[in-house]
mmCIF file of C-alpha atoms in Angstrom:
data_model
loop_
_atom_site.group_PDB
_atom_site.id
_atom_site.type_symbol
_atom_site.label_atom_id
_atom_site.label_comp_id
_atom_site.label_asym_id
_atom_site.label_seq_id
_atom_site.Cartn_x
_atom_site.Cartn_y
_atom_site.Cartn_z
ATOM 1 C CA LEU A 1410 4.122 -112.314 2.092
ATOM 2 C CA GLY A 1411 5.383 -110.452 4.800
ATOM 3 C CA MET A 1412 6.485 -111.523 8.233
ATOM 4 C CA GLY A 1413 5.191 -108.954 10.275
ATOM 5 C CA ASP A 1414 1.775 -106.876 10.434
ATOM 6 C CA ALA A 1415 2.686 -104.333 8.211
ATOM 7 C CA PRO A 1416 5.083 -103.351 4.571
ATOM 8 C CA HIS A 1417 7.171 -101.275 6.838
ATOM 9 C CA ASP A 1418 8.215 -103.550 10.122
ATOM 10 C CA GLY A 1419 11.775 -103.826 9.520
ATOM 11 C CA ALA A 1420 14.203 -101.091 8.914
ATOM 12 C CA SER A 1421 11.739 -99.388 6.336
ATOM 13 C CA GLY A 1422 9.458 -98.533 9.725
ATOM 14 C CA ASN A 1423 11.768 -95.544 10.823
ATOM 15 C CA ILE A 1424 9.932 -92.501 11.486
ATOM 16 C CA ALA A 1425 12.262 -90.536 8.448
ATOM 17 C CA ALA A 1426 15.258 -91.413 6.258
ATOM 18 C CA VAL A 1427 17.824 -89.077 4.356
ATOM 19 C CA GLN A 1428 17.920 -88.880 0.636
ATOM 20 C CA SER A 1429 21.278 -88.165 -0.862
ATOM 21 C CA PRO A 1430 23.715 -89.860 -3.327
ATOM 22 C CA ARG A 1431 27.034 -91.456 -2.262
ATOM 23 C CA LEU A 1432 29.276 -89.681 -5.219
ATOM 24 C CA THR A 1433 32.711 -91.100 -5.569
ATOM 25 C CA ALA A 1434 36.036 -89.478 -5.940
ATOM 26 C CA GLU A 1435 36.274 -90.834 -9.259
ATOM 27 C CA ASP A 1436 34.295 -92.146 -11.945
ATOM 28 C CA THR A 1437 33.105 -95.547 -10.924
ATOM 29 C CA PHE A 1438 30.283 -98.007 -11.801
ATOM 30 C CA PRO A 1439 29.262 -97.767 -7.844
ATOM 31 C CA GLY A 1440 29.417 -93.948 -8.083
ATOM 32 C CA ARG A 1441 27.176 -94.082 -11.446
ATOM 33 C CA LEU A 1442 24.833 -96.309 -9.665
ATOM 34 C CA SER A 1443 24.256 -94.145 -6.941
ATOM 35 C CA LEU A 1444 23.627 -91.130 -8.543
ATOM 36 C CA THR A 1445 21.059 -92.605 -10.823
ATOM 37 C CA ALA A 1446 19.292 -94.157 -8.003
ATOM 38 C CA TYR A 1447 19.141 -91.222 -6.150
ATOM 39 C CA GLY A 1448 17.546 -89.184 -8.548
ATOM 40 C CA TYR A 1449 14.577 -91.397 -9.186
ATOM 41 C CA ALA A 1450 14.022 -92.245 -5.445
ATOM 42 C CA ARG A 1451 13.485 -88.406 -4.750
ATOM 43 C CA TRP A 1452 10.899 -88.383 -8.142
ATOM 44 C CA LEU A 1453 9.413 -91.853 -6.755
ATOM 45 C CA ALA A 1454 9.385 -90.016 -3.232
ATOM 46 C CA ARG A 1455 7.592 -87.259 -4.397
ATOM 47 C CA GLU A 1456 5.426 -89.318 -6.403
ATOM 48 C CA CYS A 1457 4.281 -91.627 -3.549
ATOM 49 C CA GLN A 1458 3.552 -88.163 -1.370
ATOM 50 C CA ALA A 1459 6.469 -89.267 0.906
ATOM 51 C CA VAL A 1460 8.904 -86.204 0.858
ATOM 52 C CA LEU A 1461 9.588 -84.980 4.665
ATOM 53 C CA SER A 1462 11.656 -82.124 3.480
ATOM 54 C CA ASP A 1463 14.019 -80.972 0.496
ATOM 55 C CA GLN A 1464 17.674 -80.038 0.539
ATOM 56 C CA ALA A 1465 20.329 -82.362 2.210
ATOM 57 C CA VAL A 1466 23.782 -81.464 3.777
ATOM 58 C CA ILE A 1467 26.780 -83.748 4.528
ATOM 59 C CA THR A 1468 28.860 -82.204 6.921
ATOM 60 C CA ALA A 1469 32.637 -82.046 6.620
ATOM 61 C CA PHE A 1470 33.141 -84.590 9.294
ATOM 62 C CA SER A 1471 36.447 -85.803 9.664
ATOM 63 C CA ASP A 1472 39.613 -85.295 8.196
ATOM 64 C CA ARG A 1473 39.024 -88.078 5.466
ATOM 65 C CA GLU A 1474 35.697 -87.183 4.577
ATOM 66 C CA ALA A 1475 36.869 -83.545 3.886
ATOM 67 C CA LYS A 1476 39.524 -84.526 1.576
ATOM 68 C CA ARG A 1477 36.628 -86.797 0.040
ATOM 69 C CA GLN A 1478 34.416 -83.775 -0.117
ATOM 70 C CA SER A 1479 37.702 -81.639 -1.986
ATOM 71 C CA LYS A 1480 38.197 -84.656 -4.579
ATOM 72 C CA ILE A 1481 34.969 -84.913 -5.578
ATOM 73 C CA THR A 1482 34.119 -80.838 -5.632
ATOM 74 C CA ALA A 1483 36.690 -80.875 -8.017
ATOM 75 C CA LEU A 1484 35.447 -82.821 -10.709
ATOM 76 C CA GLY A 1485 33.109 -80.389 -10.918
ATOM 77 C CA TRP A 1486 29.705 -81.341 -10.400
ATOM 78 C CA PRO A 1487 26.903 -78.818 -11.836
ATOM 79 C CA GLN A 1488 25.196 -77.233 -8.923
ATOM 80 C CA GLU A 1489 21.963 -78.580 -9.652
ATOM 81 C CA VAL A 1490 23.930 -82.017 -8.816
ATOM 82 C CA PHE A 1491 25.228 -80.383 -5.536
ATOM 83 C CA ARG A 1492 27.532 -77.242 -4.228
ATOM 84 C CA TYR A 1493 30.803 -77.339 -1.901
ATOM 85 C CA GLY A 1494 29.337 -74.846 1.490
ATOM 86 C CA SER A 1495 31.736 -72.963 3.812
ATOM 87 C CA SER A 1496 30.493 -73.587 7.109
ATOM 88 C CA ASP A 1497 28.509 -69.993 7.002
ATOM 89 C CA ASP A 1498 26.818 -72.007 4.141
ATOM 90 C CA VAL A 1499 26.306 -75.595 6.190
ATOM 91 C CA ALA A 1500 24.403 -73.127 8.744
ATOM 92 C CA GLU A 1501 22.238 -71.309 6.498
ATOM 93 C CA ALA A 1502 20.997 -74.547 4.825
ATOM 94 C CA VAL A 1503 20.610 -76.778 8.160
ATOM 95 C CA GLY A 1504 19.587 -73.912 9.839
ATOM 96 C CA LEU A 1505 22.228 -74.941 12.801
ATOM 97 C CA SER A 1506 25.482 -72.894 13.375
ATOM 98 C CA SER A 1507 28.125 -74.643 11.953
ATOM 99 C CA SER A 1508 31.955 -74.967 12.057
ATOM 100 C CA GLN A 1509 31.933 -77.968 9.080
ATOM 101 C CA ASP A 1510 32.119 -77.078 5.532
ATOM 102 C CA GLY A 1511 29.995 -79.226 3.184
ATOM 103 C CA LEU A 1512 27.948 -80.642 0.282
ATOM 104 C CA ILE A 1513 24.578 -79.137 0.050
ATOM 105 C CA PHE A 1514 22.407 -81.457 -2.345
ATOM 106 C CA PRO A 1515 19.633 -78.934 -3.548
ATOM 107 C CA GLU A 1516 17.742 -82.180 -4.754
ATOM 108 C CA GLY A 1517 17.886 -84.220 -1.802
ATOM 109 C CA GLY A 1518 16.216 -84.513 1.664
ATOM 110 C CA SER A 1519 14.524 -86.438 3.862
ATOM 111 C CA ILE A 1520 11.433 -89.004 3.355
ATOM 112 C CA ASP A 1521 8.670 -90.807 5.461
ATOM 113 C CA PRO A 1522 9.837 -94.656 4.442
ATOM 114 C CA ARG A 1523 6.149 -95.703 6.086
ATOM 115 C CA THR A 1524 4.316 -93.524 3.554
ATOM 116 C CA LEU A 1525 6.304 -94.472 0.870
ATOM 117 C CA CYS A 1526 5.949 -98.482 1.344
ATOM 118 C CA ARG A 1527 2.435 -97.969 1.643
ATOM 119 C CA ASN A 1528 1.646 -95.839 -1.212
ATOM 120 C CA LEU A 1529 3.966 -98.264 -3.519
ATOM 121 C CA LEU A 1530 2.441 -100.998 -2.607
ATOM 122 C CA ALA A 1531 -1.140 -99.640 -2.728
ATOM 123 C CA GLY A 1532 -3.538 -101.962 -5.047
ATOM 124 C CA ALA A 1533 -1.320 -105.313 -4.451
ATOM 125 C CA THR A 1534 -2.474 -108.364 -2.707
ATOM 126 C CA MET A 1535 -0.431 -108.644 0.613
ATOM 127 C CA ARG A 1536 -0.650 -111.184 3.356
ATOM 128 C CA PHE A 1537 0.737 -110.466 6.659
ATOM 129 C CA GLY A 1538 1.733 -112.402 9.126
ATOM 130 C CA VAL A 1539 3.760 -115.435 7.374
ATOM 131 C CA GLU A 1540 6.882 -116.858 8.296
ATOM 132 C CA VAL A 1541 8.599 -119.064 6.027
ATOM 133 C CA THR A 1542 10.580 -121.961 6.738
ATOM 134 C CA ALA A 1543 11.560 -123.818 3.954
ATOM 135 C CA ILE A 1544 11.736 -123.050 -0.145
ATOM 136 C CA THR A 1545 11.903 -126.132 -2.404
ATOM 137 C CA LYS A 1546 11.289 -126.120 -5.935
ATOM 138 C CA GLY A 1547 8.224 -127.520 -6.887
ATOM 139 C CA GLY A 1548 5.535 -127.982 -9.751
ATOM 140 C CA ASP A 1549 6.327 -124.258 -12.103
ATOM 141 C CA GLY A 1550 8.125 -122.915 -9.969
ATOM 142 C CA TRP A 1551 9.016 -122.932 -5.907
ATOM 143 C CA ILE A 1552 7.218 -124.214 -3.047
ATOM 144 C CA LEU A 1553 7.256 -121.934 0.330
ATOM 145 C CA THR A 1554 6.387 -124.297 3.173
ATOM 146 C CA THR A 1555 5.045 -121.213 5.932
ATOM 147 C CA ASN A 1556 3.157 -121.216 9.172
ATOM 148 C CA GLN A 1557 0.024 -120.890 7.066
ATOM 149 C CA GLY A 1558 0.817 -123.969 5.039
ATOM 150 C CA GLU A 1559 2.215 -124.145 1.955
ATOM 151 C CA ILE A 1560 2.189 -121.549 -0.805
ATOM 152 C CA PRO A 1561 3.053 -122.093 -4.241
ATOM 153 C CA ALA A 1562 4.897 -119.150 -6.571
ATOM 154 C CA ARG A 1563 5.218 -119.683 -10.618
ATOM 155 C CA ARG A 1564 7.978 -116.877 -9.930
ATOM 156 C CA LEU A 1565 9.626 -115.658 -6.220
ATOM 157 C CA VAL A 1566 11.535 -112.372 -5.196
ATOM 158 C CA LEU A 1567 13.173 -112.596 -2.096
ATOM 159 C CA ALA A 1568 13.173 -108.981 -0.447
ATOM 160 C CA ALA A 1569 13.233 -110.326 2.969
ATOM 161 C CA GLY A 1570 15.751 -107.498 3.936
ATOM 162 C CA SER A 1571 17.994 -108.861 6.617
ATOM 163 C CA GLY A 1572 16.593 -112.418 6.699
ATOM 164 C CA LEU A 1573 18.238 -113.452 3.734
ATOM 165 C CA ALA A 1574 20.860 -114.122 5.308
ATOM 166 C CA LYS A 1575 18.968 -116.830 7.104
ATOM 167 C CA LEU A 1576 16.917 -117.957 4.043
ATOM 168 C CA THR A 1577 20.355 -118.284 2.045
ATOM 169 C CA GLN A 1578 21.963 -120.364 4.997
ATOM 170 C CA ASP A 1579 19.397 -122.692 5.924
ATOM 171 C CA TRP A 1580 17.594 -123.022 2.762
ATOM 172 C CA LEU A 1581 19.725 -122.131 -0.798
ATOM 173 C CA ASP A 1582 22.932 -122.171 -1.766
ATOM 174 C CA PRO A 1583 24.745 -119.156 -0.052
ATOM 175 C CA LEU A 1584 24.750 -116.255 -2.858
ATOM 176 C CA LEU A 1585 27.454 -113.823 -1.027
ATOM 177 C CA PRO A 1586 28.981 -113.320 2.394
ATOM 178 C CA PHE A 1587 25.983 -111.240 3.729
ATOM 179 C CA GLN A 1588 26.434 -109.157 7.376
ATOM 180 C CA VAL A 1589 23.715 -108.446 9.456
ATOM 181 C CA THR A 1590 23.925 -105.028 11.856
ATOM 182 C CA ALA A 1591 21.678 -103.520 14.228
ATOM 183 C CA GLY A 1592 20.564 -99.675 13.940
ATOM 184 C CA ARG A 1593 19.468 -98.095 16.846
ATOM 185 C CA VAL A 1594 17.564 -95.102 15.926
ATOM 186 C CA SER A 1595 16.864 -92.097 18.796
ATOM 187 C CA HIS A 1596 13.744 -90.357 18.936
ATOM 188 C CA LEU A 1597 13.991 -86.635 20.164
ATOM 189 C CA PRO A 1598 11.345 -84.662 20.843
ATOM 190 C CA SER A 1599 9.544 -81.834 18.459
ATOM 191 C CA SER A 1600 10.991 -79.649 20.793
ATOM 192 C CA ALA A 1601 14.939 -80.520 19.884
ATOM 193 C CA PHE A 1602 16.314 -78.277 17.412
ATOM 194 C CA PRO A 1603 13.036 -76.045 16.179
ATOM 195 C CA GLN A 1604 15.406 -74.208 13.617
ATOM 196 C CA LEU A 1605 16.494 -77.193 12.045
ATOM 197 C CA LYS A 1606 15.425 -77.161 8.391
ATOM 198 C CA ALA A 1607 17.739 -79.926 6.562
ATOM 199 C CA ALA A 1608 17.867 -83.208 6.446
ATOM 200 C CA VAL A 1609 21.744 -83.532 7.617
ATOM 201 C CA SER A 1610 24.615 -86.014 7.610
ATOM 202 C CA PHE A 1611 27.522 -86.083 9.869
ATOM 203 C CA GLY A 1612 28.583 -89.529 10.071
ATOM 204 C CA GLY A 1613 25.537 -90.130 11.787
ATOM 205 C CA TYR A 1614 22.029 -88.596 10.041
ATOM 206 C CA MET A 1615 19.712 -86.262 11.873
ATOM 207 C CA ALA A 1616 16.029 -85.378 10.034
ATOM 208 C CA ARG A 1617 12.806 -84.199 10.985
ATOM 209 C CA ALA A 1618 9.206 -86.922 11.015
ATOM 210 C CA SER A 1619 6.225 -85.909 10.149
ATOM 211 C CA ASP A 1620 4.988 -85.889 13.553
ATOM 212 C CA GLY A 1621 7.944 -83.337 14.425
ATOM 213 C CA GLN A 1622 9.821 -86.111 16.717
ATOM 214 C CA LEU A 1623 13.520 -85.962 14.799
ATOM 215 C CA ALA A 1624 15.475 -89.287 13.901
ATOM 216 C CA LEU A 1625 19.124 -89.301 15.032
ATOM 217 C CA GLY A 1626 21.361 -92.204 14.492
ATOM 218 C CA ALA A 1627 22.082 -94.429 13.514
ATOM 219 C CA SER A 1628 24.299 -97.412 15.341
ATOM 220 C CA PHE A 1629 25.974 -100.419 13.189
ATOM 221 C CA ASP A 1630 25.880 -103.173 16.045
ATOM 222 C CA ARG A 1631 27.637 -105.912 14.319
ATOM 223 C CA ASN A 1632 28.254 -109.640 15.189
ATOM 224 C CA LEU A 1633 25.236 -110.356 17.521
ATOM 225 C CA PRO A 1634 23.959 -113.998 18.356
ATOM 226 C CA GLN A 1635 21.025 -114.114 16.618
ATOM 227 C CA GLY A 1636 18.014 -113.880 17.265
ATOM 228 C CA VAL A 1637 19.298 -110.630 19.652
ATOM 229 C CA VAL A 1638 17.521 -107.397 19.714
ATOM 230 C CA PRO A 1639 20.098 -104.994 21.267
ATOM 231 C CA PRO A 1640 18.292 -102.698 23.561
ATOM 232 C CA MET A 1641 17.194 -98.940 22.638
ATOM 233 C CA ASP A 1642 18.121 -97.771 25.900
ATOM 234 C CA GLU A 1643 20.098 -94.789 27.607
ATOM 235 C CA PRO A 1644 23.366 -96.153 26.467
ATOM 236 C CA ALA A 1645 22.415 -96.102 23.031
ATOM 237 C CA HIS A 1646 21.060 -92.608 23.098
ATOM 238 C CA HIS A 1647 24.032 -91.293 24.208
ATOM 239 C CA ALA A 1648 25.935 -92.979 21.350
ATOM 240 C CA ASN A 1649 23.647 -91.782 18.695
ATOM 241 C CA LYS A 1650 24.107 -87.759 20.714
ATOM 242 C CA ALA A 1651 27.696 -88.443 20.284
ATOM 243 C CA LEU A 1652 27.558 -88.492 16.483
ATOM 244 C CA LEU A 1653 26.700 -84.986 16.713
ATOM 245 C CA PRO A 1654 28.873 -82.763 15.971
ATOM 246 C CA GLU A 1655 29.752 -81.305 19.698
ATOM 247 C CA GLU A 1656 28.600 -78.072 19.254
ATOM 248 C CA TRP A 1657 25.062 -79.251 18.728
ATOM 249 C CA GLN A 1658 25.042 -82.205 21.570
ATOM 250 C CA ASP A 1659 24.395 -79.627 24.256
ATOM 251 C CA ALA A 1660 20.964 -78.185 22.149
ATOM 252 C CA ALA A 1661 20.012 -82.099 22.445
ATOM 253 C CA GLY A 1662 18.986 -82.380 25.888
ATOM 254 C CA ASP A 1663 19.048 -84.465 28.028
ATOM 255 C CA VAL A 1664 18.254 -88.651 26.453
ATOM 256 C CA SER A 1665 16.248 -89.753 29.504
ATOM 257 C CA GLY A 1666 13.216 -88.793 27.670
ATOM 258 C CA TRP A 1667 14.212 -90.206 24.621
ATOM 259 C CA GLN A 1668 12.207 -92.756 22.439
ATOM 260 C CA GLY A 1669 13.695 -95.183 19.636
ATOM 261 C CA ARG A 1670 13.496 -98.048 17.272
ATOM 262 C CA VAL A 1671 15.810 -100.907 16.604
ATOM 263 C CA SER A 1672 15.652 -102.260 12.888
ATOM 264 C CA PHE A 1673 18.555 -104.788 11.366
ATOM 265 C CA ARG A 1674 20.217 -104.001 8.295
ATOM 266 C CA LEU A 1675 22.025 -106.663 5.396
ATOM 267 C CA ALA A 1676 24.900 -105.816 3.835
ATOM 268 C CA SER A 1677 27.367 -107.943 1.077
ATOM 269 C CA ALA A 1678 31.372 -108.490 1.602
ATOM 270 C CA ASP A 1679 31.348 -105.375 -0.681
ATOM 271 C CA ARG A 1680 28.956 -103.203 0.450
ATOM 272 C CA GLN A 1681 27.078 -103.233 -3.032
ATOM 273 C CA PRO A 1682 23.530 -104.297 -3.106
ATOM 274 C CA VAL A 1683 22.379 -107.466 -4.652
ATOM 275 C CA ALA A 1684 20.025 -107.607 -7.294
ATOM 276 C CA GLY A 1685 18.668 -109.812 -9.750
ATOM 277 C CA GLN A 1686 18.265 -113.989 -10.731
ATOM 278 C CA VAL A 1687 19.671 -116.453 -8.720
ATOM 279 C CA ASP A 1688 17.781 -119.717 -10.374
ATOM 280 C CA ASP A 1689 15.198 -120.240 -12.813
ATOM 281 C CA ASP A 1690 12.088 -117.976 -12.123
ATOM 282 C CA LEU A 1691 13.829 -117.152 -8.758
ATOM 283 C CA TYR A 1692 14.759 -113.287 -8.252
ATOM 284 C CA VAL A 1693 16.541 -111.361 -5.560
ATOM 285 C CA LEU A 1694 16.700 -107.896 -4.341
ATOM 286 C CA ALA A 1695 18.599 -107.393 -0.830
ATOM 287 C CA ALA A 1696 21.736 -105.959 1.227
ATOM 288 C CA LEU A 1697 20.837 -102.308 0.593
ATOM 289 C CA GLY A 1698 22.222 -101.326 3.785
ATOM 290 C CA ALA A 1699 21.806 -98.545 5.344
ATOM 291 C CA ARG A 1700 20.843 -96.824 1.787
ATOM 292 C CA GLY A 1701 18.115 -98.875 0.803
ATOM 293 C CA MET A 1702 15.613 -95.479 0.640
ATOM 294 C CA VAL A 1703 18.323 -94.118 -2.499
ATOM 295 C CA THR A 1704 18.959 -97.345 -4.231
ATOM 296 C CA GLY A 1705 15.881 -99.697 -3.498
ATOM 297 C CA PRO A 1706 13.635 -98.313 -5.808
ATOM 298 C CA LEU A 1707 15.789 -97.881 -8.690
ATOM 299 C CA LEU A 1708 16.530 -102.117 -8.002
ATOM 300 C CA GLY A 1709 13.420 -102.568 -7.683
ATOM 301 C CA GLU A 1710 12.576 -101.822 -11.334
ATOM 302 C CA HIS A 1711 15.990 -103.485 -12.756
ATOM 303 C CA VAL A 1712 14.399 -106.461 -10.964
ATOM 304 C CA ALA A 1713 11.403 -106.369 -12.629
ATOM 305 C CA THR A 1714 13.134 -105.683 -16.029
ATOM 306 C CA VAL A 1715 15.297 -108.751 -15.223
ATOM 307 C CA MET A 1716 11.972 -111.075 -14.993
ATOM 308 C CA THR A 1717 10.199 -109.176 -17.812
ATOM 309 C CA GLY A 1718 13.109 -109.099 -20.556
ATOM 310 C CA ALA A 1719 12.410 -105.168 -20.454
ATOM 311 C CA PRO A 1720 15.339 -102.737 -20.898
ATOM 312 C CA SER A 1721 16.881 -102.293 -17.653
ATOM 313 C CA PRO A 1722 17.269 -98.902 -16.032
ATOM 314 C CA LEU A 1723 20.987 -99.783 -15.422
ATOM 315 C CA ASP A 1724 24.108 -99.883 -18.286
ATOM 316 C CA ARG A 1725 26.128 -103.122 -18.059
ATOM 317 C CA GLY A 1726 28.362 -101.277 -15.590
ATOM 318 C CA MET A 1727 25.889 -100.373 -12.529
ATOM 319 C CA ALA A 1728 24.293 -103.958 -13.372
ATOM 320 C CA SER A 1729 27.578 -105.568 -12.645
ATOM 321 C CA VAL A 1730 28.043 -103.675 -9.721
ATOM 322 C CA VAL A 1731 24.682 -105.548 -8.319
ATOM 323 C CA ASP A 1732 25.095 -108.983 -10.169
ATOM 324 C CA PRO A 1733 24.381 -111.660 -6.948
ATOM 325 C CA PHE A 1734 26.939 -113.896 -8.886
ATOM 326 C CA ARG A 1735 29.395 -110.846 -8.760
ATOM 327 C CA PHE A 1736 31.785 -112.603 -6.193
ATOM 328 C CA SER A 1737 31.950 -116.267 -7.798
ATOM 329 C CA ALA A 1738 32.670 -114.281 -11.394
ATOM 330 C CA ARG A 1739 35.598 -112.279 -9.746
ATOM 331 C CA ALA A 1740 37.297 -116.007 -8.288
ATOM 332 C CA GLY A 1741 36.984 -117.184 -12.090
ATOM 333 C CA PHE A 1742 34.007 -119.889 -11.285
#
């Protein structure tokens, strides 16, 4: 069931997304989860013919990021995962001059999220334009009250993106304190940065879409009144342009002709996803934040194994990171 008119009407409808892991400076369960999810996400993107480019680069865009990258590099990761590159290496990988060093991920890259969603759902029965107004226990499972009437479900998976914040607030016991942020992504014309060879992150990110346009973003607009969509206007484009390394900003050109897109993300208090069982025959996959195209596929597999009793692709430590009840467990409840 989807409220929009396509499976990628939300943040999954962006014209391009970057796939690279969020490695940690120490061996942590979140770091393990990110790396494991990244490998699976890249494999799945290839299987679904959604890959736009190979290789991803994260520049050392700040002193803090440079220190973080230095610590990660000191751990001795194999070059198949990443290599630390000088500014010249970054320039060669990206195709643009660079004064910043960075991490180069040979197996990373960019994807078309819309293609990924369409191909993953091929063969599934979909109903669009469905707005859920209530969820209650009933019969052998759950009853969804919608604008299209009541819909019974033996088992129910909540994968509503930013809409989960409203679902948990209005109809279900709150699972976690969620935060909804808006992300404004600028679309640059295909003539911009013709030399760009790889997806690149620099605090923001830039990646080329299938039609040649460039996705540049993204903002994190917080504390918006419910229902308010921030405008995709020239100030928003200027803000995204300012995310670029200074040496690239002039080449980005005039923002007056740029297009763009606004969507919403859901994040938990500890910025980790939520995936698992929350009640009898009720499951959730949510709070993927800005990294859903990396973590979402593997966590979807995890939820499926929880539902079926099959072995999970996550070990206990990684599963604890995404446990829907982790906050109450930490509080001793």
